[in-house]
mmCIF file of N, CA and C in Angstrom:
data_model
loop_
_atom_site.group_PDB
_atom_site.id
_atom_site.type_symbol
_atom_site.label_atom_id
_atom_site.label_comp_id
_atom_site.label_asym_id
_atom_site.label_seq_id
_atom_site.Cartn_x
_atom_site.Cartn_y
_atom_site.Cartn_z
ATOM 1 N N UNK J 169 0.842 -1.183 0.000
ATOM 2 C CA UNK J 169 0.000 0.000 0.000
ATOM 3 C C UNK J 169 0.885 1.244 0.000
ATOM 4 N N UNK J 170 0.412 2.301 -0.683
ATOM 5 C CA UNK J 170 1.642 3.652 -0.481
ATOM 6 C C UNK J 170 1.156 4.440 0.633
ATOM 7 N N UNK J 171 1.884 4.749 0.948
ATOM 8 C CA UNK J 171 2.175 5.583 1.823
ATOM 9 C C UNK J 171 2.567 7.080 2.038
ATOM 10 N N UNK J 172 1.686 8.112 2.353
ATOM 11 C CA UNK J 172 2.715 9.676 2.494
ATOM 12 C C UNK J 172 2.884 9.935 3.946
ATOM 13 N N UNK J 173 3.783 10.807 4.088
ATOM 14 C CA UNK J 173 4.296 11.239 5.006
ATOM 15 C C UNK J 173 4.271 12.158 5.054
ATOM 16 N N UNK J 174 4.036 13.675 5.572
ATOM 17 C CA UNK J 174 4.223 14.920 5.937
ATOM 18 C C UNK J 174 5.114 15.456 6.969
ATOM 19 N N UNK J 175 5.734 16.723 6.642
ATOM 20 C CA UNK J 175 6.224 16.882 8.125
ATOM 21 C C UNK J 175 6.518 18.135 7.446
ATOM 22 N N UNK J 176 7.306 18.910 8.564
ATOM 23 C CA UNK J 176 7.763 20.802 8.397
ATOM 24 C C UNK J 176 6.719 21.533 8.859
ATOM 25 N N UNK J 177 5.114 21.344 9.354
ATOM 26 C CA UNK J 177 4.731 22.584 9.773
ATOM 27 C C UNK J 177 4.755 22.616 11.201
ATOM 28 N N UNK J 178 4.225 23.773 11.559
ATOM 29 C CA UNK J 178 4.534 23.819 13.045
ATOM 30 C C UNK J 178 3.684 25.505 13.229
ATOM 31 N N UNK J 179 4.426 26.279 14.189
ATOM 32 C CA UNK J 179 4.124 27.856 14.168
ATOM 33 C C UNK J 179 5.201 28.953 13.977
ATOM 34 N N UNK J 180 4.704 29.556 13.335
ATOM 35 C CA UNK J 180 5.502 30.946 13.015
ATOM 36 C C UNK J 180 4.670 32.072 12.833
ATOM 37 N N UNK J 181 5.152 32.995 12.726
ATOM 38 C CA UNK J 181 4.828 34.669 12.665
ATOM 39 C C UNK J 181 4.414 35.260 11.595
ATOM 40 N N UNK J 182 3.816 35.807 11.559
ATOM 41 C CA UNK J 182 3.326 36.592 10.254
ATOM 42 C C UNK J 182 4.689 37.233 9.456
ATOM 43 N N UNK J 183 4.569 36.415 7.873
ATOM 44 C CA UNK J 183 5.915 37.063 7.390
ATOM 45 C C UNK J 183 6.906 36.126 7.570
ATOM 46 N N UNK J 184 6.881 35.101 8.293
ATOM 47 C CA UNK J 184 7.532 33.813 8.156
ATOM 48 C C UNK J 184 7.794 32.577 7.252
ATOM 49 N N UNK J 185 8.597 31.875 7.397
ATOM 50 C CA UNK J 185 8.812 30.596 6.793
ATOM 51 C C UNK J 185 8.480 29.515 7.011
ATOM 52 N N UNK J 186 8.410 28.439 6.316
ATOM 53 C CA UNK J 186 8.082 27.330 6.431
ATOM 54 C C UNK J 186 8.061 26.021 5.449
ATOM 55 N N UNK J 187 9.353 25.173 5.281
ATOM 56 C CA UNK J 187 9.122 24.064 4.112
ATOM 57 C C UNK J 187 8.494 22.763 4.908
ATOM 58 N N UNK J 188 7.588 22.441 3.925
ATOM 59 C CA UNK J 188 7.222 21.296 4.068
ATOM 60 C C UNK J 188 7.421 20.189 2.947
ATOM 61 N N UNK J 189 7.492 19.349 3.670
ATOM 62 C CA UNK J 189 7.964 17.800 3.140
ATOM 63 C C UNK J 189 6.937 16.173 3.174
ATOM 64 N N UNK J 190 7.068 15.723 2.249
ATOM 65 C CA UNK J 190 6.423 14.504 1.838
ATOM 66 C C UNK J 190 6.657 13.609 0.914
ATOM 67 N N UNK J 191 7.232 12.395 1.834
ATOM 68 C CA UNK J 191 7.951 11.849 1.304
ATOM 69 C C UNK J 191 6.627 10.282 0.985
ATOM 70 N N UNK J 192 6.614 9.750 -0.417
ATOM 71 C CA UNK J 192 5.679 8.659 -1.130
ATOM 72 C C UNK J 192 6.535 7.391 -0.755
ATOM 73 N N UNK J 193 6.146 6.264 -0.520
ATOM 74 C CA UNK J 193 6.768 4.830 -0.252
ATOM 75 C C UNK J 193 5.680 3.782 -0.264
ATOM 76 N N UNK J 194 6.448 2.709 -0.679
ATOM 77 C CA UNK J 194 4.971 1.305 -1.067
ATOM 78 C C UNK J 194 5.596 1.400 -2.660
ATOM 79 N N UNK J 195 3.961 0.921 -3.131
ATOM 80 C CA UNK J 195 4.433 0.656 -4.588
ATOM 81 C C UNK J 195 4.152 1.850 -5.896
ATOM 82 N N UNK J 196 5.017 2.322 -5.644
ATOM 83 C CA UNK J 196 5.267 3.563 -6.170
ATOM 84 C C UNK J 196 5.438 3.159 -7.822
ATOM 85 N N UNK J 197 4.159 3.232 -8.469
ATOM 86 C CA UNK J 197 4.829 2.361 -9.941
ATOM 87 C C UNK J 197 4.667 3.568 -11.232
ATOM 88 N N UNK J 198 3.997 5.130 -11.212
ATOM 89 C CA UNK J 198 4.353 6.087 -12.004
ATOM 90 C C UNK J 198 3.684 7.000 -11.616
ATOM 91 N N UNK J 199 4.321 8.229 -10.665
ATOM 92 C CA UNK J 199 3.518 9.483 -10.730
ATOM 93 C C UNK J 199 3.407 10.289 -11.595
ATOM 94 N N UNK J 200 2.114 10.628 -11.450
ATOM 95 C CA UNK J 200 1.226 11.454 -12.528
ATOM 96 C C UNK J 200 1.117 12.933 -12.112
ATOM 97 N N UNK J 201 0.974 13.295 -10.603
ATOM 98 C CA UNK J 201 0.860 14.642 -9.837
ATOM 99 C C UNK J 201 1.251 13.977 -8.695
ATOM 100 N N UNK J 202 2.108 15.647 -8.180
ATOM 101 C CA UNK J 202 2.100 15.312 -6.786
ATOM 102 C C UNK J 202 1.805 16.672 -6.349
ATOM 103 N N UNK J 203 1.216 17.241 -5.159
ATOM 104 C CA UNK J 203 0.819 18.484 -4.889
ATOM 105 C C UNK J 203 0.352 18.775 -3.354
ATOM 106 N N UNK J 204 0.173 19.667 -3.231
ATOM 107 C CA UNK J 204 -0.430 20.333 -1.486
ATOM 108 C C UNK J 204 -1.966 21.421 -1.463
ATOM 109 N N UNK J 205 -2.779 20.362 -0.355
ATOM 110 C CA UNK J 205 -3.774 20.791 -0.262
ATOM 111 C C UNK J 205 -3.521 21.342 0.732
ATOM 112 N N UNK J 206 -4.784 22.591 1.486
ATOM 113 C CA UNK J 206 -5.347 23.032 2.769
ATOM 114 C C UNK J 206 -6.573 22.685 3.373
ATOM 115 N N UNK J 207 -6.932 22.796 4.364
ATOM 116 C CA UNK J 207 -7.604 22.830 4.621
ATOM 117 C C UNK J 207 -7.761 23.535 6.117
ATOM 118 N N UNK J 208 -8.972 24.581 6.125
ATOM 119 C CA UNK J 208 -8.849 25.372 7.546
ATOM 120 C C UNK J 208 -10.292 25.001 7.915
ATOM 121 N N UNK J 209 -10.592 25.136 9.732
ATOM 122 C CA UNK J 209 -11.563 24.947 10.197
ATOM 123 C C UNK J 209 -12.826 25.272 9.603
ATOM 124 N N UNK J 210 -13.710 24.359 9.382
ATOM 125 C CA UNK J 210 -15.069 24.783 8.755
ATOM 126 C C UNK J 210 -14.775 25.561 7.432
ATOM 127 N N UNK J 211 -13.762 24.960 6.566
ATOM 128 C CA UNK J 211 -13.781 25.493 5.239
ATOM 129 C C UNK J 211 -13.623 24.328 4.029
ATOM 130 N N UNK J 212 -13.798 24.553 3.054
ATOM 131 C CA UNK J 212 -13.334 23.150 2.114
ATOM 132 C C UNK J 212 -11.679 23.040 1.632
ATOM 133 N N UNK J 213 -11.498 21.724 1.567
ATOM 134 C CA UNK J 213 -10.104 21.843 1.224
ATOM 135 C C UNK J 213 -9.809 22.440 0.232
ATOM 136 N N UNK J 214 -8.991 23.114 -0.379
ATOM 137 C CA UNK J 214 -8.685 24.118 -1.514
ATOM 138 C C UNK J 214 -7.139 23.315 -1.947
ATOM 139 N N UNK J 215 -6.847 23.307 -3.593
ATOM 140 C CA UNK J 215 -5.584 23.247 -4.042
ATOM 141 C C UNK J 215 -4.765 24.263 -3.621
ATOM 142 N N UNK J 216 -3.209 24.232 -3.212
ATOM 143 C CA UNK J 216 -2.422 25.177 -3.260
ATOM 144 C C UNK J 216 -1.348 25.029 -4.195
ATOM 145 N N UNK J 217 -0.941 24.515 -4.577
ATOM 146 C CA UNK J 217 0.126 23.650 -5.592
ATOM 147 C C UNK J 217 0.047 22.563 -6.230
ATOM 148 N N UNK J 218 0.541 21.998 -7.518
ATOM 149 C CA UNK J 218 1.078 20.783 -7.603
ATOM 150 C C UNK J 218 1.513 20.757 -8.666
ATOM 151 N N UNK J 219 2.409 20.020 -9.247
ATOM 152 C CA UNK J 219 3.460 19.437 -10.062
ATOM 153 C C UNK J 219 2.911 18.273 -10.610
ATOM 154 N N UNK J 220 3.368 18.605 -11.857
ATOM 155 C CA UNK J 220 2.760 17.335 -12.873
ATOM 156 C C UNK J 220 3.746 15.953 -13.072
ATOM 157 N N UNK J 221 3.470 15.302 -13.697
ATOM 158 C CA UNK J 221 4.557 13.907 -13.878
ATOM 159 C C UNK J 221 5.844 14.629 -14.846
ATOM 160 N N UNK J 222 5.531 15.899 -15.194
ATOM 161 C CA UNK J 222 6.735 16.802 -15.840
ATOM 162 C C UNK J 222 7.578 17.168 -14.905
ATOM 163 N N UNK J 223 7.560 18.518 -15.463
ATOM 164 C CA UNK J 223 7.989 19.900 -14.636
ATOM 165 C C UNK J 223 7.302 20.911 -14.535
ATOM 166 N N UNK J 224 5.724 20.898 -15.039
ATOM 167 C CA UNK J 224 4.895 21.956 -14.915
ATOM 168 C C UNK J 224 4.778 22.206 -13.512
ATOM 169 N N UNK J 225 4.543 23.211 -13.213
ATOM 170 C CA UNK J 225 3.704 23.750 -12.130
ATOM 171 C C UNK J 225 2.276 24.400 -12.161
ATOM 172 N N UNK J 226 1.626 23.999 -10.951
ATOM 173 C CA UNK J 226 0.298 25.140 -10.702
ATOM 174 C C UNK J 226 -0.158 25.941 -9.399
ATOM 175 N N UNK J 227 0.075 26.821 -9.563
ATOM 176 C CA UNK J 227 -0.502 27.176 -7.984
ATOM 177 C C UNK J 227 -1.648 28.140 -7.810
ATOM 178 N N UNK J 228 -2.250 27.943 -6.875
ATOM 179 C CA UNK J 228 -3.591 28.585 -6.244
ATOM 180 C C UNK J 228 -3.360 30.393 -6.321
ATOM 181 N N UNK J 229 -3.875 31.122 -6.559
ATOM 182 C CA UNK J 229 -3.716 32.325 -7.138
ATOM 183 C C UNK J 229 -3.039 33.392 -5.464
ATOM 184 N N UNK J 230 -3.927 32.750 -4.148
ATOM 185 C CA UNK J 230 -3.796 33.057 -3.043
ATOM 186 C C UNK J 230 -1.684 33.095 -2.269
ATOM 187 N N UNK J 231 -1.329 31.979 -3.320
ATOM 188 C CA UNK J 231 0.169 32.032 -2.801
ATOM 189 C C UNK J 231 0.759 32.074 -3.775
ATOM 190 N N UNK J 232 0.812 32.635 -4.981
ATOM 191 C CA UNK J 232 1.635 32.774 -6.230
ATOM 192 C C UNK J 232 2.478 34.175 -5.760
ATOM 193 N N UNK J 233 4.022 34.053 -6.194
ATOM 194 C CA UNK J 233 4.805 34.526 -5.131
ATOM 195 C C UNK J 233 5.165 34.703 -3.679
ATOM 196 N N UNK J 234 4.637 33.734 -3.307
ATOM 197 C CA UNK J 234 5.271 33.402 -1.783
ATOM 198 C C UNK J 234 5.413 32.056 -1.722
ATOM 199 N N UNK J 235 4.648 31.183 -2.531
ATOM 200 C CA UNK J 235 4.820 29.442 -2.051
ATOM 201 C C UNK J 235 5.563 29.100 -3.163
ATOM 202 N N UNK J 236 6.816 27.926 -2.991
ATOM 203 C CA UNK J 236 7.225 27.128 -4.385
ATOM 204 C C UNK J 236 7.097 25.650 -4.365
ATOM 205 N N UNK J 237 6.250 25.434 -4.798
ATOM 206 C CA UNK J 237 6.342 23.446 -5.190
ATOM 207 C C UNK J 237 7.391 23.215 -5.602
ATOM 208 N N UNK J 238 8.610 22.106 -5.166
ATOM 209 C CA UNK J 238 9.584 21.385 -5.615
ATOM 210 C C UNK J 238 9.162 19.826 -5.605
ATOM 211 N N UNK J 239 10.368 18.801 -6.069
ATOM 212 C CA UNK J 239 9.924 17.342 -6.423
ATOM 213 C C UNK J 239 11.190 16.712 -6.453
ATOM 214 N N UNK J 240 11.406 16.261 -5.672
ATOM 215 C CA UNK J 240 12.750 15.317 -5.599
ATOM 216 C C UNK J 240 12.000 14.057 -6.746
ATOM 217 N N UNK J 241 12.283 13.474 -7.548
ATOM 218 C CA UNK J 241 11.365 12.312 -8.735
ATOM 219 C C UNK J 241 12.327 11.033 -7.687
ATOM 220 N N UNK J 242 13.734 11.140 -7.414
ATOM 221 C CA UNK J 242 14.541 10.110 -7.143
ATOM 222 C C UNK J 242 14.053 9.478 -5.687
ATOM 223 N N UNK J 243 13.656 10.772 -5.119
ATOM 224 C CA UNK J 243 13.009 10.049 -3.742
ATOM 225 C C UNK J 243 11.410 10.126 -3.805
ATOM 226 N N UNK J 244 10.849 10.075 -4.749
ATOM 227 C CA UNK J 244 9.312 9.962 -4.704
ATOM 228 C C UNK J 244 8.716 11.197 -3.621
ATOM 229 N N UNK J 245 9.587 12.517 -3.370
ATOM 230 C CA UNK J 245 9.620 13.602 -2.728
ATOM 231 C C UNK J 245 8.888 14.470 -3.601
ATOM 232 N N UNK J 246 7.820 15.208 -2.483
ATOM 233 C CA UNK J 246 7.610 16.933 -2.923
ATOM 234 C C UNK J 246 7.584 17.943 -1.814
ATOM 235 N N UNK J 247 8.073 19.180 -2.039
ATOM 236 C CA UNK J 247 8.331 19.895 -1.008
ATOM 237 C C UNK J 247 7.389 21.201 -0.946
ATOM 238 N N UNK J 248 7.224 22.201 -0.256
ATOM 239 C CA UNK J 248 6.329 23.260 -0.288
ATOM 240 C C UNK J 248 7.455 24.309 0.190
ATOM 241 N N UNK J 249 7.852 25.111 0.221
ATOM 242 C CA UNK J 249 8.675 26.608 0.480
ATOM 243 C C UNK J 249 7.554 27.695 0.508
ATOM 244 N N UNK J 250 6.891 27.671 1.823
ATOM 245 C CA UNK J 250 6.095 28.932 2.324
ATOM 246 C C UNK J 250 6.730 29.931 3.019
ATOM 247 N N UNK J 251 6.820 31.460 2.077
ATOM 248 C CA UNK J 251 7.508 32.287 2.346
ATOM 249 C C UNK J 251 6.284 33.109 2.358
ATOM 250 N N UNK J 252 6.956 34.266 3.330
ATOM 251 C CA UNK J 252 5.385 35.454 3.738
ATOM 252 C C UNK J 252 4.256 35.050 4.173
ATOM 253 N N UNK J 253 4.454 34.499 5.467
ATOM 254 C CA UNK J 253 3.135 33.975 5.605
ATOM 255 C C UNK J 253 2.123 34.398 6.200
ATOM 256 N N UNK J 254 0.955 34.176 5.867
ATOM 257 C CA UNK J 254 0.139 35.231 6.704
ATOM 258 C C UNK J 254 -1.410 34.542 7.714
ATOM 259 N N UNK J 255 -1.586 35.400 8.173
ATOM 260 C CA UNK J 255 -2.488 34.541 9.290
ATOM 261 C C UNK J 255 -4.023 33.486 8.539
ATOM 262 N N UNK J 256 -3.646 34.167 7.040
ATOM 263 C CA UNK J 256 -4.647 33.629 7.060
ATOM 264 C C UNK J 256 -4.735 31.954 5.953
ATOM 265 N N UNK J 257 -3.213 31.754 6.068
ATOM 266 C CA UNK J 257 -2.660 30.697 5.492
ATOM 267 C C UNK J 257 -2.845 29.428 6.834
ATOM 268 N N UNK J 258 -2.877 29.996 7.281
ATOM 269 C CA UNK J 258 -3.343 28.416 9.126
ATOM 270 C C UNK J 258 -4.457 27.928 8.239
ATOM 271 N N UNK J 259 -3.790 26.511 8.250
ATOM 272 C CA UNK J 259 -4.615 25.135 7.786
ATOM 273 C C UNK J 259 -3.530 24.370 8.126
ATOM 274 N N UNK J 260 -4.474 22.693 7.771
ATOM 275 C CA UNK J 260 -4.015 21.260 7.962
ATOM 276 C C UNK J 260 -3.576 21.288 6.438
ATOM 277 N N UNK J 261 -2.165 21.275 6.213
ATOM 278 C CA UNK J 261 -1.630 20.960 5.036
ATOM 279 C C UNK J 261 -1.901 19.390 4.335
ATOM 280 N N UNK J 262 -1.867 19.079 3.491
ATOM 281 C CA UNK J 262 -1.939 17.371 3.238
ATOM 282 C C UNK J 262 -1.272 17.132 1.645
ATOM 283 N N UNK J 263 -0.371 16.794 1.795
ATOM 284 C CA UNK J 263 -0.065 16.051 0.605
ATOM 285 C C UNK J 263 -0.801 15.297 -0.012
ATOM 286 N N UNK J 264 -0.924 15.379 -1.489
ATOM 287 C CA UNK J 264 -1.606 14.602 -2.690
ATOM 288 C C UNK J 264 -0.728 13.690 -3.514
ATOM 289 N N UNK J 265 -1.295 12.459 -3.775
ATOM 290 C CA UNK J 265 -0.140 11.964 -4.974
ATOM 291 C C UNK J 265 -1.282 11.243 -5.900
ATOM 292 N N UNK J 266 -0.534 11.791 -6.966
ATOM 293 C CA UNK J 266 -1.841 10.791 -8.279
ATOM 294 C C UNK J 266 -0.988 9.978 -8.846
ATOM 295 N N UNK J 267 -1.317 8.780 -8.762
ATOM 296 C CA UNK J 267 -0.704 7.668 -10.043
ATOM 297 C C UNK J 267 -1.043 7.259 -11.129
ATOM 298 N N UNK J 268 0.338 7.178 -11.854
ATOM 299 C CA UNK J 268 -0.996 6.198 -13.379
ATOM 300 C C UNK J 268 -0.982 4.653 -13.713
ATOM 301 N N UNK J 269 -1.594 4.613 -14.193
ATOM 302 C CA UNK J 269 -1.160 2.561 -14.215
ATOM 303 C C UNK J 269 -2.613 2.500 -15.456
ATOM 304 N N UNK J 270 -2.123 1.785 -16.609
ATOM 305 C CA UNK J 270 -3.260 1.490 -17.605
ATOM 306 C C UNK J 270 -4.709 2.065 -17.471
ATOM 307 N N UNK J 271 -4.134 3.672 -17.490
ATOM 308 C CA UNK J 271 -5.207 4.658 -18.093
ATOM 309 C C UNK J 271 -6.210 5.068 -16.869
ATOM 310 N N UNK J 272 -5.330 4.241 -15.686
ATOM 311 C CA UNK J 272 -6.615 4.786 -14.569
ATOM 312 C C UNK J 272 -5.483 5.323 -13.644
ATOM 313 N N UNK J 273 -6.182 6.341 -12.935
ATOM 314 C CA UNK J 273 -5.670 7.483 -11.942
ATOM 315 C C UNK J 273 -5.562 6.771 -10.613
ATOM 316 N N UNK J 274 -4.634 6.675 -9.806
ATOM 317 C CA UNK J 274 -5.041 6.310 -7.713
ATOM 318 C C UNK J 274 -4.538 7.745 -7.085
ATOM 319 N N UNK J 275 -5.582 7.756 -6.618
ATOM 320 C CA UNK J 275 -4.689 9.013 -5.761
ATOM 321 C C UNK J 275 -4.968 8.482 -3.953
ATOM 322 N N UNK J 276 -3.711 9.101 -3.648
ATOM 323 C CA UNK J 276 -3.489 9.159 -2.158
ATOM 324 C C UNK J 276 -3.101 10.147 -1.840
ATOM 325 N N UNK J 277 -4.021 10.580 -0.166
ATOM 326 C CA UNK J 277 -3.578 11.556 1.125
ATOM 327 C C UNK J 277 -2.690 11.324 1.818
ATOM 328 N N UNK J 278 -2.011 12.171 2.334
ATOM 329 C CA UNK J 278 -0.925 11.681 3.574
ATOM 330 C C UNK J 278 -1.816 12.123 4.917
ATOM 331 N N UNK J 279 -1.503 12.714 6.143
ATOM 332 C CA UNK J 279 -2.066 12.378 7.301
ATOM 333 C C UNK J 279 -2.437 14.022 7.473
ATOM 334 N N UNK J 280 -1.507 14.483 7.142
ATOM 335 C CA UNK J 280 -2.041 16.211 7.074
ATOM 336 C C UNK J 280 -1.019 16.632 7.696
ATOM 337 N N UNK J 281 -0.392 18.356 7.944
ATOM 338 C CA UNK J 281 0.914 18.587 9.128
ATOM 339 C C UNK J 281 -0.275 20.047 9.359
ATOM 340 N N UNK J 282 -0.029 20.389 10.419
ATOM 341 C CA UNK J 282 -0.453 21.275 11.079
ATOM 342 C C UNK J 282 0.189 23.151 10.405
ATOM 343 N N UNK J 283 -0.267 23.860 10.160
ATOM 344 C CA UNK J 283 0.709 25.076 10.367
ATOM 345 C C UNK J 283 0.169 26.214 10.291
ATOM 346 N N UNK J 284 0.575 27.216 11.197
ATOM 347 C CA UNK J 284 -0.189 28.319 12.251
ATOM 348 C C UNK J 284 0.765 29.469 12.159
ATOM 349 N N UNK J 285 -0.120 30.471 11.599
ATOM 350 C CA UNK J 285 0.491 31.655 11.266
ATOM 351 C C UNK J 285 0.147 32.558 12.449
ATOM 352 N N UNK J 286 0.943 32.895 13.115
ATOM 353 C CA UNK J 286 0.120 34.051 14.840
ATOM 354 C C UNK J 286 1.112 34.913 15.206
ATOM 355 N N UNK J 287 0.785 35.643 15.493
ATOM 356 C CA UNK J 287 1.543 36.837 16.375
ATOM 357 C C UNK J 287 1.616 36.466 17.991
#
């Protein structure tokens, strides 16, 4: 079964940093996307990023110039670089991964990481 992993959030300050990490394991047999959702109390989860089985990128209009999606391909890795952050970026982060395998899509969640923008 695959597996994600999350980790890197935590709390910081308005105007702060923050990379996050997620690392894919199991049977990892061709990613298609890998990317980062949110989600904040009593709201719907929203896309913030993701990376195609290329090198495209996409990001959510809300962090274009402050967030960067990266992708390690060798370690089945994607990373998030949240720069400027602001209070109203606090959500449960969660990694996405889409696979392909004979024309059909799997996608998997990881567990979510926490991260809190406060003064």
């Amino acid at each position: 079964q695959v597996q994600l992993v999350e980790s890197g959030g935590g709390l910081v300050q308005p105007g702060g940093s923050l990379r996050l990490s997620c690392a894919a394991s199991g049977n990892i047999f061709s990613i298609y996307e890998m990317g980062w959702f949110r989600q904040a109390p009593g709201k719907q989860r929203e896309l913030v990023a993701v990376s195609t089985r290329g090198t495209d990128t996409n990001y959510a209009d809300f962090v274009k110039g402050r967030f960067t999606i990266s992708r390690d391909h060798a370690k089945n890795s994607v990373y998030l670089q949240m720069n400027n952050l602001k209070p109203e970026d606090t959500a449960v982060y969660y990694c996405n991964l889409k696979l392909f395998l004979a024309g059909t899509i799997y996608e998997y969640w990881g567990q979510g990481t926490q991260v809190t923008v406060s003064s």
